[in-house]
Amino acid sequence: MFSKILVANRGEIALRVIRACRELGIQTVAVYSVADRDASYISLADESVCIGPAEAAESYLNIPRIISAAEITNVEAIYPGYGFLAENSHFAEVCRDCKIEFIGPSPEAMRLLGDKVEARKLAIKAKVPVVPGSEDALETEDAAASYAAEIGYPVILKAAAGGGGRGMRIAHNEMSLRVAFHSAQNEARSAFGNADVFIEKYLEMARHVEVQILADKAGNVVHLWERDCSLQRRHQKLIEESPSPSIDDKVREELTKAAIRVIKAAKYVNAGTVEFLLDKNNKFYFGEVNTRIQVEHPVTEMVTGTDLVQWQLRIASGEQLKLRQKDIKRQGVAIECRINAEDPYNNFSPSPGPIKEFIAPGGLGVRLDTHAHAGYVISPYYDSMIGKLIVHKPTRVEAIACMKRALQEFKIGPVKSTIPICLEILSHPQYVKGNVDTGFIERTW
Ligand code: ADP
């Protein structure tokens, strides 16, 4: 096992990793931007290094500065978390060149799976169904229009290099497609540095179900069941749960098997997630692979009793998976609500600033992963997620009741948060029935 690693991230995921390392006896180096100088979780790391100003490009996204920090502090490995450099294959390559272990998959696997067009081809090769869509990126508006006419509207335009719900446009007819094509290309170019855009059939009333995978360097691959992430706003997840309330064991088995086939075909190592979309008839289609830890990993940890971040560290250090598929059991139901500093009643606009009141929920079955507290100042420079509230109970009915009372206990002010909208969603009869799709929040609120 490593003796010292650097955590190339911030906020709740940095704290999550520091916790995992402390339990494993691994020393940690935290890096921080000037905006995060006073964040209290930094003092839990053994060492810390300021890597630059608040702008992410000058700090958390700045590869030379992070590598310098790693070299000065003499770490053996770097943990990327999610966001920032977590899916940057060039960064993984630089780590390799500098003989620092990148705690994640190989740069080759990341590059392959990070391109949605290439990932689709790989899924087809692994005999996993994909949403009908263009085989390659579409270069012109006319090519896009004629392809869309072939598969039929509605269609969704997606950036090949996309992520985080950005760069997607839905078109219901040729006119809107032609307009959307250019804005999708422009957004893709400015957000991801790659203007490639492709088209998929837009699945209406779709559900998002994803499979958690662990794969070691010896080629052992296991799944840790699924998470249902259908509750999204603007294609970004808000509430996740495991198991999925909307699939049966037959679909579950097919999904998990398909996920393992994709992971094996990519020669993937470390923790990863294979995302699927399901249509009204529970027919499933490959979406993409996230080559990192997911925000929503705690729901899987709760139902399987497995520390996924510790496994990432173990796998990267060369340890083989001791978990056998037949021993990975699920117990009960876990639900996660993302607590974002946003105003849900004003189009989820960010609500940064100082937190004056912060009363955390607790009690049996409640887990709170957050770096925030009273006196913490939410920076406008970064993602608005300030924490994740997770509950674990024997049944879904009990889990919903537990989450509702935990959300009611949770007081954050004066910044606005997603707590009230999460409470409304959890009380909605459609949610209680487990009958929601990715458009539910936008249609209902
Ligand atoms: P990102 O990498 O930006 O997260 P994904 O490809 O994972 O993008 O898609 C994110 C979300 O967008 C999905 O969970 C789903 O809600 C929606 N989406 C993507 N593709 C389709 C599709 N073909 N039909 C319907 N919804 C889609």
GROMACS .gro file of C-alpha atoms and ligand atoms in nm:
model
  472
    1MET     CA    1   0.000   0.000   0.000
    2PHE     CA    2   0.109   0.359  -0.059
    3SER     CA    3   0.257   0.546   0.234
    4LYS     CA    4   0.176   0.897   0.104
    5ILE     CA    5  -0.056   1.035  -0.165
    6LEU     CA    6  -0.162   1.376  -0.294
    7VAL     CA    7  -0.531   1.466  -0.320
    8ALA     CA    8  -0.578   1.670  -0.638
    9ASN     CA    9  -0.925   1.799  -0.557
   10ARG     CA   10  -1.121   2.009  -0.310
   11GLY     CA   11  -1.438   2.013  -0.103
   12GLU     CA   12  -1.632   1.709   0.006
   13ILE     CA   13  -1.447   1.461  -0.215
   14ALA     CA   14  -1.107   1.578  -0.086
   15LEU     CA   15  -1.233   1.523   0.267
   16ARG     CA   16  -1.377   1.184   0.167
   17VAL     CA   17  -1.035   1.068   0.042
   18ILE     CA   18  -0.845   1.207   0.340
   19ARG     CA   19  -1.079   1.008   0.564
   20ALA     CA   20  -1.020   0.687   0.367
   21CYS     CA   21  -0.643   0.741   0.382
   22ARG     CA   22  -0.639   0.805   0.755
   23GLU     CA   23  -0.818   0.476   0.813
   24LEU     CA   24  -0.565   0.295   0.592
   25GLY     CA   25  -0.265   0.466   0.755
   26ILE     CA   26  -0.175   0.656   0.437
   27GLN     CA   27  -0.032   1.007   0.475
   28THR     CA   28  -0.204   1.277   0.270
   29VAL     CA   29  -0.104   1.598   0.099
   30ALA     CA   30  -0.390   1.841   0.032
   31VAL     CA   31  -0.357   2.105  -0.237
   32TYR     CA   32  -0.565   2.421  -0.229
   33SER     CA   33  -0.625   2.743  -0.416
   34VAL     CA   34  -0.617   3.081  -0.247
   35ALA     CA   35  -1.000   3.070  -0.234
   36ASP     CA   36  -0.986   2.752  -0.023
   37ARG     CA   37  -0.702   2.865   0.205
   38ASP     CA   38  -0.922   2.864   0.516
   39ALA     CA   39  -1.114   2.542   0.444
   40SER     CA   40  -1.107   2.336   0.762
   41TYR     CA   41  -1.069   1.994   0.595
   42ILE     CA   42  -0.718   2.095   0.481
   43SER     CA   43  -0.598   2.070   0.841
   44LEU     CA   44  -0.693   1.700   0.841
   45ALA     CA   45  -0.429   1.630   0.577
   46ASP     CA   46  -0.074   1.567   0.694
   47GLU     CA   47   0.066   1.834   0.464
   48SER     CA   48  -0.079   2.100   0.239
   49VAL     CA   49   0.042   2.306  -0.055
   50CYS     CA   50  -0.111   2.620  -0.205
   51ILE     CA   51  -0.120   2.570  -0.582
   52GLY     CA   52  -0.242   2.905  -0.704
   53PRO     CA   53  -0.522   3.158  -0.732
   54ALA     CA   54  -0.894   3.088  -0.715
   55GLU     CA   55  -0.947   3.035  -1.089
   56ALA     CA   56  -0.950   2.658  -1.147
   57ALA     CA   57  -0.733   2.694  -1.458
   58GLU     CA   58  -0.462   2.842  -1.236
   59SER     CA   59  -0.493   2.586  -0.957
   60TYR     CA   60  -0.700   2.264  -0.958
   61LEU     CA   61  -0.673   2.230  -1.336
   62ASN     CA   62  -0.310   2.333  -1.356
   63ILE     CA   63  -0.109   2.017  -1.423
   64PRO     CA   64   0.245   2.159  -1.375
   65ARG     CA   65   0.152   2.306  -1.036
   66ILE     CA   66  -0.007   1.984  -0.913
   67ILE     CA   67   0.287   1.775  -1.032
   68SER     CA   68   0.529   2.019  -0.866
   69ALA     CA   69   0.336   1.987  -0.540
   70ALA     CA   70   0.355   1.608  -0.573
   71GLU     CA   71   0.730   1.616  -0.635
   72ILE     CA   72   0.808   1.859  -0.353
   73THR     CA   73   0.615   1.648  -0.105
   74ASN     CA   74   0.748   1.321  -0.245
   75VAL     CA   75   0.418   1.135  -0.281
   76GLU     CA   76   0.380   0.798  -0.454
   77ALA     CA   77   0.038   0.858  -0.603
   78ILE     CA   78  -0.227   1.118  -0.690
   79TYR     CA   79  -0.599   1.081  -0.622
   80PRO     CA   80  -0.805   1.284  -0.872
   81GLY     CA   81  -1.163   1.258  -0.732
   82TYR     CA   82  -1.432   1.377  -0.977
   83GLY     CA   83  -1.440   1.690  -1.194
   84PHE     CA   84  -1.122   1.895  -1.251
   85LEU     CA   85  -0.851   1.658  -1.385
   86ALA     CA   86  -1.025   1.331  -1.297
   87GLU     CA   87  -1.104   1.239  -1.658
   88ASN     CA   88  -0.808   1.409  -1.822
   89SER     CA   89  -0.606   1.135  -1.994
   90HIS     CA   90  -0.317   1.377  -2.056
   91PHE     CA   91  -0.287   1.432  -1.679
   92ALA     CA   92  -0.281   1.055  -1.620
   93GLU     CA   93  -0.007   1.030  -1.882
   94VAL     CA   94   0.199   1.306  -1.720
   95CYS     CA   95   0.169   1.125  -1.387
   96ARG     CA   96   0.294   0.807  -1.549
   97ASP     CA   97   0.589   0.991  -1.710
   98CYS     CA   98   0.676   1.137  -1.370
   99LYS     CA   99   0.654   0.792  -1.210
  100ILE     CA  100   0.365   0.894  -0.990
  101GLU     CA  101   0.076   0.646  -0.977
  102PHE     CA  102  -0.251   0.797  -1.101
  103ILE     CA  103  -0.528   0.644  -0.888
  104GLY     CA  104  -0.759   0.555  -1.174
  105PRO     CA  105  -0.753   0.376  -1.509
  106SER     CA  106  -0.475   0.392  -1.769
  107PRO     CA  107  -0.457   0.699  -1.995
  108GLU     CA  108  -0.541   0.468  -2.288
  109ALA     CA  109  -0.864   0.344  -2.129
  110MET     CA  110  -0.957   0.698  -2.028
  111ARG     CA  111  -0.900   0.830  -2.378
  112LEU     CA  112  -1.105   0.554  -2.535
  113LEU     CA  113  -1.398   0.588  -2.296
  114GLY     CA  114  -1.381   0.968  -2.271
  115ASP     CA  115  -1.479   0.999  -2.636
  116LYS     CA  116  -1.849   0.919  -2.651
  117VAL     CA  117  -1.830   0.819  -3.018
  118GLU     CA  118  -1.546   0.572  -2.954
  119ALA     CA  119  -1.714   0.443  -2.638
  120ARG     CA  120  -2.029   0.366  -2.836
  121LYS     CA  121  -1.826   0.166  -3.086
  122LEU     CA  122  -1.668  -0.029  -2.804
  123ALA     CA  123  -2.011  -0.107  -2.654
  124ILE     CA  124  -2.134  -0.234  -2.991
  125LYS     CA  125  -1.827  -0.458  -3.011
  126ALA     CA  126  -1.903  -0.587  -2.660
  127LYS     CA  127  -2.258  -0.674  -2.778
  128VAL     CA  128  -2.420  -0.410  -2.558
  129PRO     CA  129  -2.713  -0.220  -2.711
  130VAL     CA  130  -2.659   0.151  -2.778
  131VAL     CA  131  -2.920   0.420  -2.850
  132PRO     CA  132  -2.966   0.448  -3.227
  133GLY     CA  133  -2.724   0.719  -3.333
  134SER     CA  134  -2.462   0.836  -3.577
  135GLU     CA  135  -2.156   0.617  -3.595
  136ASP     CA  136  -1.919   0.912  -3.619
  137ALA     CA  137  -1.921   1.283  -3.546
  138LEU     CA  138  -2.131   1.482  -3.796
  139GLU     CA  139  -1.942   1.754  -3.973
  140THR     CA  140  -2.213   1.963  -4.134
  141GLU     CA  141  -2.562   2.082  -4.060
  142ASP     CA  142  -2.690   1.901  -4.371
  143ALA     CA  143  -2.533   1.572  -4.263
  144ALA     CA  144  -2.697   1.614  -3.922
  145ALA     CA  145  -3.036   1.692  -4.078
  146SER     CA  146  -3.032   1.397  -4.313
  147TYR     CA  147  -2.920   1.160  -4.036
  148ALA     CA  148  -3.196   1.289  -3.804
  149ALA     CA  149  -3.455   1.236  -4.078
  150GLU     CA  150  -3.334   0.876  -4.106
  151ILE     CA  151  -3.373   0.787  -3.735
  152GLY     CA  152  -3.672   1.017  -3.673
  153TYR     CA  153  -3.731   1.302  -3.429
  154PRO     CA  154  -3.686   1.384  -3.145
  155VAL     CA  155  -3.307   1.360  -3.147
  156ILE     CA  156  -3.036   1.473  -2.907
  157LEU     CA  157  -2.714   1.640  -3.020
  158LYS     CA  158  -2.420   1.555  -2.797
  159ALA     CA  159  -2.060   1.667  -2.772
  160ALA     CA  160  -1.825   1.371  -2.832
  161ALA     CA  161  -1.602   1.501  -2.553
  162GLY     CA  162  -1.895   1.614  -2.336
  163GLY     CA  163  -1.961   1.571  -1.968
  164GLY     CA  164  -2.152   1.715  -1.674
  165GLY     CA  165  -2.472   1.744  -1.874
  166ARG     CA  166  -2.323   2.016  -2.096
  167GLY     CA  167  -2.314   2.039  -2.472
  168MET     CA  168  -2.645   1.860  -2.526
  169ARG     CA  169  -2.940   1.991  -2.730
  170ILE     CA  170  -3.274   1.826  -2.800
  171ALA     CA  171  -3.436   1.887  -3.138
  172HIS     CA  172  -3.796   1.803  -3.225
  173ASN     CA  173  -3.781   1.897  -3.593
  174GLU     CA  174  -3.541   1.991  -3.869
  175MET     CA  175  -3.563   2.363  -3.806
  176SER     CA  176  -3.467   2.335  -3.440
  177LEU     CA  177  -3.197   2.082  -3.530
  178ARG     CA  178  -3.031   2.323  -3.772
  179VAL     CA  179  -3.024   2.598  -3.508
  180ALA     CA  180  -2.908   2.360  -3.234
  181PHE     CA  181  -2.631   2.209  -3.444
  182HIS     CA  182  -2.421   2.526  -3.447
  183SER     CA  183  -2.477   2.616  -3.084
  184ALA     CA  184  -2.391   2.257  -2.983
  185GLN     CA  185  -2.069   2.272  -3.186
  186ASN     CA  186  -1.977   2.610  -3.038
  187GLU     CA  187  -2.047   2.500  -2.684
  188ALA     CA  188  -1.851   2.179  -2.739
  189ARG     CA  189  -1.556   2.374  -2.875
  190SER     CA  190  -1.546   2.626  -2.592
  191ALA     CA  191  -1.625   2.386  -2.306
  192PHE     CA  192  -1.426   2.080  -2.416
  193GLY     CA  193  -1.184   2.208  -2.681
  194ASN     CA  194  -1.334   1.967  -2.935
  195ALA     CA  195  -1.624   2.066  -3.160
  196ASP     CA  196  -1.723   1.709  -3.256
  197VAL     CA  197  -2.096   1.657  -3.221
  198PHE     CA  198  -2.300   1.344  -3.288
  199ILE     CA  199  -2.670   1.258  -3.287
  200GLU     CA  200  -2.871   1.005  -3.091
  201LYS     CA  201  -3.237   0.926  -3.090
  202TYR     CA  202  -3.383   1.114  -2.791
  203LEU     CA  203  -3.549   0.864  -2.557
  204GLU     CA  204  -3.858   1.017  -2.404
  205MET     CA  205  -3.951   0.933  -2.045
  206ALA     CA  206  -3.611   0.763  -2.007
  207ARG     CA  207  -3.464   0.643  -1.682
  208HIS     CA  208  -3.094   0.658  -1.595
  209VAL     CA  209  -2.958   0.345  -1.428
  210GLU     CA  210  -2.583   0.290  -1.383
  211VAL     CA  211  -2.367   0.000  -1.268
  212GLN     CA  212  -2.073   0.039  -1.028
  213ILE     CA  213  -1.765  -0.160  -1.123
  214LEU     CA  214  -1.434  -0.245  -0.956
  215ALA     CA  215  -1.156  -0.391  -1.170
  216ASP     CA  216  -0.803  -0.478  -1.057
  217LYS     CA  217  -0.473  -0.492  -1.245
  218ALA     CA  218  -0.487  -0.872  -1.262
  219GLY     CA  219  -0.805  -0.856  -1.474
  220ASN     CA  220  -1.059  -0.938  -1.202
  221VAL     CA  221  -1.383  -0.744  -1.254
  222VAL     CA  222  -1.684  -0.730  -1.023
  223HIS     CA  223  -1.997  -0.516  -1.017
  224LEU     CA  224  -2.153  -0.365  -0.706
  225TRP     CA  225  -2.506  -0.345  -0.842
  226GLU     CA  226  -2.684  -0.043  -0.976
  227ARG     CA  227  -2.785   0.310  -0.887
  228ASP     CA  228  -3.094   0.483  -1.021
  229CYS     CA  229  -3.012   0.846  -1.106
  230SER     CA  230  -3.325   0.940  -1.298
  231LEU     CA  231  -3.395   1.246  -1.084
  232GLN     CA  232  -3.208   1.514  -1.273
  233ARG     CA  233  -3.238   1.877  -1.352
  234ARG     CA  234  -3.073   2.000  -1.675
  235HIS     CA  235  -2.930   1.649  -1.728
  236GLN     CA  236  -2.754   1.674  -1.391
  237LYS     CA  237  -2.833   1.434  -1.110
  238LEU     CA  238  -3.002   1.556  -0.793
  239ILE     CA  239  -3.126   1.245  -0.607
  240GLU     CA  240  -2.986   0.892  -0.648
  241GLU     CA  241  -3.075   0.558  -0.496
  242SER     CA  242  -2.984   0.192  -0.488
  243PRO     CA  243  -3.135  -0.047  -0.576
  244SER     CA  244  -3.328   0.100  -0.868
  245PRO     CA  245  -3.699   0.091  -0.779
  246SER     CA  246  -3.796   0.048  -1.143
  247ILE     CA  247  -3.616  -0.264  -1.266
  248ASP     CA  248  -3.665  -0.630  -1.182
  249ASP     CA  249  -3.398  -0.891  -1.117
  250LYS     CA  250  -3.396  -1.008  -1.479
  251VAL     CA  251  -3.315  -0.660  -1.613
  252ARG     CA  252  -3.071  -0.610  -1.324
  253GLU     CA  253  -2.881  -0.921  -1.422
  254GLU     CA  254  -2.867  -0.826  -1.790
  255LEU     CA  255  -2.750  -0.472  -1.704
  256THR     CA  256  -2.473  -0.583  -1.471
  257LYS     CA  257  -2.351  -0.842  -1.721
  258ALA     CA  258  -2.349  -0.584  -2.002
  259ALA     CA  259  -2.154  -0.342  -1.782
  260ILE     CA  260  -1.888  -0.603  -1.710
  261ARG     CA  261  -1.854  -0.678  -2.083
  262VAL     CA  262  -1.788  -0.309  -2.160
  263ILE     CA  263  -1.533  -0.278  -1.879
  264LYS     CA  264  -1.348  -0.592  -1.989
  265ALA     CA  265  -1.347  -0.479  -2.352
  266ALA     CA  266  -1.184  -0.149  -2.248
  267LYS     CA  267  -0.921  -0.329  -2.034
  268TYR     CA  268  -1.036  -0.097  -1.761
  269VAL     CA  269  -0.875  -0.086  -1.415
  270ASN     CA  270  -0.999   0.081  -1.093
  271ALA     CA  271  -1.350   0.199  -0.996
  272GLY     CA  272  -1.576   0.295  -1.285
  273THR     CA  273  -1.941   0.340  -1.371
  274VAL     CA  274  -2.125   0.218  -1.677
  275GLU     CA  275  -2.431   0.434  -1.742
  276PHE     CA  276  -2.743   0.314  -1.921
  277LEU     CA  277  -3.069   0.472  -2.030
  278LEU     CA  278  -3.386   0.264  -2.008
  279ASP     CA  279  -3.694   0.328  -2.217
  280LYS     CA  280  -4.059   0.285  -2.118
  281ASN     CA  281  -4.039  -0.089  -2.184
  282ASN     CA  282  -3.725  -0.136  -1.971
  283LYS     CA  283  -3.516  -0.190  -2.281
  284PHE     CA  284  -3.172  -0.061  -2.192
  285TYR     CA  285  -2.908   0.121  -2.393
  286PHE     CA  286  -2.543   0.198  -2.314
  287GLY     CA  287  -2.482   0.565  -2.237
  288GLU     CA  288  -2.120   0.617  -2.134
  289VAL     CA  289  -1.853   0.507  -1.888
  290ASN     CA  290  -1.739   0.744  -1.615
  291THR     CA  291  -1.374   0.665  -1.552
  292ARG     CA  292  -1.359   0.789  -1.193
  293ILE     CA  293  -1.539   0.781  -0.861
  294GLN     CA  294  -1.893   0.919  -0.894
  295VAL     CA  295  -2.051   1.181  -0.669
  296GLU     CA  296  -2.322   0.926  -0.586
  297HIS     CA  297  -2.085   0.642  -0.486
  298PRO     CA  298  -2.201   0.647  -0.119
  299VAL     CA  299  -2.538   0.484  -0.200
  300THR     CA  300  -2.350   0.181  -0.331
  301GLU     CA  301  -2.121   0.184  -0.028
  302MET     CA  302  -2.421   0.178   0.204
  303VAL     CA  303  -2.608  -0.109   0.039
  304THR     CA  304  -2.298  -0.324  -0.017
  305GLY     CA  305  -2.097  -0.228   0.295
  306THR     CA  306  -1.793  -0.163   0.075
  307ASP     CA  307  -1.559   0.136   0.093
  308LEU     CA  308  -1.513   0.217  -0.276
  309VAL     CA  309  -1.248   0.486  -0.223
  310GLN     CA  310  -1.036   0.249  -0.016
  311TRP     CA  311  -1.067  -0.005  -0.296
  312GLN     CA  312  -0.949   0.253  -0.547
  313LEU     CA  313  -0.637   0.304  -0.335
  314ARG     CA  314  -0.584  -0.070  -0.293
  315ILE     CA  315  -0.623  -0.144  -0.664
  316ALA     CA  316  -0.387   0.138  -0.766
  317SER     CA  317  -0.124   0.007  -0.524
  318GLY     CA  318  -0.142  -0.333  -0.696
  319GLU     CA  319  -0.362  -0.523  -0.453
  320GLN     CA  320  -0.596  -0.779  -0.608
  321LEU     CA  321  -0.969  -0.775  -0.547
  322LYS     CA  322  -1.058  -1.001  -0.258
  323LEU     CA  323  -1.426  -0.946  -0.326
  324ARG     CA  324  -1.588  -1.231  -0.518
  325GLN     CA  325  -1.899  -1.153  -0.716
  326LYS     CA  326  -2.114  -1.402  -0.527
  327ASP     CA  327  -2.014  -1.242  -0.195
  328ILE     CA  328  -2.120  -0.890  -0.293
  329LYS     CA  329  -2.467  -0.875  -0.144
  330ARG     CA  330  -2.705  -0.583  -0.132
  331GLN     CA  331  -2.879  -0.494   0.188
  332GLY     CA  332  -3.166  -0.248   0.225
  333VAL     CA  333  -3.216   0.076   0.036
  334ALA     CA  334  -2.993   0.385   0.023
  335ILE     CA  335  -3.093   0.729  -0.106
  336GLU     CA  336  -2.869   1.032  -0.160
  337CYS     CA  337  -2.975   1.395  -0.193
  338ARG     CA  338  -2.724   1.641  -0.334
  339ILE     CA  339  -2.711   1.952  -0.121
  340ASN     CA  340  -2.620   2.234  -0.358
  341ALA     CA  341  -2.589   2.601  -0.272
  342GLU     CA  342  -2.851   2.692  -0.531
  343ASP     CA  343  -3.193   2.849  -0.535
  344PRO     CA  344  -3.421   2.572  -0.664
  345TYR     CA  345  -3.707   2.818  -0.707
  346ASN     CA  346  -3.501   3.052  -0.920
  347ASN     CA  347  -3.387   2.812  -1.192
  348PHE     CA  348  -3.126   2.652  -0.962
  349SER     CA  349  -2.911   2.965  -0.975
  350PRO     CA  350  -2.596   2.947  -0.758
  351SER     CA  351  -2.616   3.096  -0.409
  352PRO     CA  352  -2.257   3.144  -0.287
  353GLY     CA  353  -2.151   3.334   0.029
  354PRO     CA  354  -2.094   3.271   0.399
  355ILE     CA  355  -2.287   3.001   0.583
  356LYS     CA  356  -2.406   3.148   0.912
  357GLU     CA  357  -2.643   2.874   1.024
  358PHE     CA  358  -2.552   2.508   0.980
  359ILE     CA  359  -2.733   2.239   1.177
  360ALA     CA  360  -2.645   1.891   1.051
  361PRO     CA  361  -2.889   1.600   1.070
  362GLY     CA  362  -2.795   1.271   1.235
  363GLY     CA  363  -2.939   0.956   1.386
  364LEU     CA  364  -2.962   0.594   1.280
  365GLY     CA  365  -2.912   0.541   0.910
  366VAL     CA  366  -2.795   0.896   0.828
  367ARG     CA  367  -2.461   0.979   0.664
  368LEU     CA  368  -2.353   1.332   0.576
  369ASP     CA  369  -2.052   1.384   0.347
  370THR     CA  370  -1.969   1.752   0.356
  371HIS     CA  371  -1.680   1.990   0.409
  372ALA     CA  372  -1.919   2.274   0.496
  373HIS     CA  373  -2.000   2.408   0.844
  374ALA     CA  374  -2.112   2.730   1.013
  375GLY     CA  375  -1.859   2.998   0.920
  376TYR     CA  376  -1.763   2.828   0.593
  377VAL     CA  377  -1.772   3.058   0.292
  378ILE     CA  378  -1.904   2.903  -0.031
  379SER     CA  379  -1.682   3.018  -0.314
  380PRO     CA  380  -1.842   3.136  -0.639
  381TYR     CA  381  -1.546   2.987  -0.828
  382TYR     CA  382  -1.640   2.622  -0.802
  383ASP     CA  383  -1.925   2.375  -0.826
  384SER     CA  384  -2.223   2.461  -0.609
  385MET     CA  385  -2.243   2.118  -0.444
  386ILE     CA  386  -2.156   2.155  -0.076
  387GLY     CA  387  -2.255   1.815   0.052
  388LYS     CA  388  -2.441   1.489   0.015
  389LEU     CA  389  -2.699   1.356   0.255
  390ILE     CA  390  -2.730   0.978   0.243
  391VAL     CA  391  -2.968   0.748   0.428
  392HIS     CA  392  -2.971   0.368   0.455
  393LYS     CA  393  -3.271   0.170   0.579
  394PRO     CA  394  -3.410  -0.182   0.537
  395THR     CA  395  -3.692  -0.076   0.302
  396ARG     CA  396  -3.759   0.207   0.056
  397VAL     CA  397  -4.055   0.332   0.260
  398GLU     CA  398  -3.833   0.361   0.568
  399ALA     CA  399  -3.551   0.520   0.365
  400ILE     CA  400  -3.786   0.789   0.230
  401ALA     CA  401  -3.921   0.860   0.580
  402CYS     CA  402  -3.567   0.882   0.718
  403MET     CA  403  -3.450   1.113   0.439
  404LYS     CA  404  -3.749   1.342   0.490
  405ARG     CA  405  -3.687   1.383   0.861
  406ALA     CA  406  -3.310   1.430   0.800
  407LEU     CA  407  -3.380   1.701   0.542
  408GLN     CA  408  -3.620   1.867   0.787
  409GLU     CA  409  -3.349   1.871   1.056
  410PHE     CA  410  -3.088   2.009   0.818
  411LYS     CA  411  -3.065   2.387   0.847
  412ILE     CA  412  -2.838   2.591   0.620
  413GLY     CA  413  -2.863   2.968   0.592
  414PRO     CA  414  -2.871   3.234   0.472
  415VAL     CA  415  -2.747   3.077   0.148
  416LYS     CA  416  -3.017   2.898  -0.048
  417SER     CA  417  -2.998   2.522  -0.091
  418THR     CA  418  -3.163   2.229  -0.265
  419ILE     CA  419  -3.303   2.101   0.069
  420PRO     CA  420  -3.663   2.229   0.011
  421ILE     CA  421  -3.690   2.091  -0.343
  422CYS     CA  422  -3.551   1.754  -0.232
  423LEU     CA  423  -3.820   1.748   0.038
  424GLU     CA  424  -4.090   1.823  -0.217
  425ILE     CA  425  -3.964   1.552  -0.452
  426LEU     CA  426  -3.953   1.292  -0.174
  427SER     CA  427  -4.315   1.371  -0.087
  428HIS     CA  428  -4.439   1.349  -0.446
  429PRO     CA  429  -4.662   1.044  -0.512
  430GLN     CA  430  -4.475   0.965  -0.836
  431TYR     CA  431  -4.144   0.949  -0.652
  432VAL     CA  432  -4.294   0.743  -0.372
  433LYS     CA  433  -4.417   0.496  -0.636
  434GLY     CA  434  -4.067   0.485  -0.785
  435ASN     CA  435  -4.211   0.607  -1.110
  436VAL     CA  436  -3.995   0.899  -1.229
  437ASP     CA  437  -3.791   0.971  -1.541
  438THR     CA  438  -3.514   1.214  -1.632
  439GLY     CA  439  -3.764   1.487  -1.728
  440PHE     CA  440  -3.974   1.459  -1.409
  441ILE     CA  441  -3.825   1.757  -1.221
  442GLU     CA  442  -3.848   1.995  -1.516
  443ARG     CA  443  -4.205   1.890  -1.597
  444THR     CA  444  -4.326   1.908  -1.237
  445TRP     CA  445  -4.150   2.220  -1.109
  446ADP     P1  446  -2.282   1.375  -1.952
  446ADP     O1  447  -2.155   1.306  -1.988
  446ADP     O2  448  -2.283   1.520  -1.988
  446ADP     O3  449  -2.329   1.348  -1.813
  446ADP     P2  450  -2.459   1.170  -2.059
  446ADP     O4  451  -2.438   1.115  -2.193
  446ADP     O5  452  -2.418   1.089  -1.941
  446ADP     O6  453  -2.391   1.315  -2.052
  446ADP     O7  454  -2.611   1.208  -2.042
  446ADP     C1  455  -2.658   1.275  -1.927
  446ADP     C2  456  -2.808   1.272  -1.922
  446ADP     O8  457  -2.862   1.327  -2.044
  446ADP     C3  458  -2.868   1.134  -1.914
  446ADP     O9  459  -2.873   1.084  -1.783
  446ADP     C4  460  -3.008   1.161  -1.970
  446ADP    O10  461  -3.089   1.226  -1.875
  446ADP     C5  462  -2.981   1.260  -2.081
  446ADP     N1  463  -2.961   1.190  -2.211
  446ADP     C6  464  -2.845   1.162  -2.273
  446ADP     N2  465  -2.865   1.096  -2.390
  446ADP     C7  466  -2.998   1.080  -2.403
  446ADP     C8  467  -3.084   1.019  -2.502
  446ADP     N3  468  -3.035   0.964  -2.611
  446ADP     N4  469  -3.218   1.022  -2.480
  446ADP     C9  470  -3.269   1.079  -2.368
  446ADP     N5  471  -3.195   1.139  -2.272
  446ADP    C10  472  -3.061   1.140  -2.289
   0.00000   0.00000   0.00000
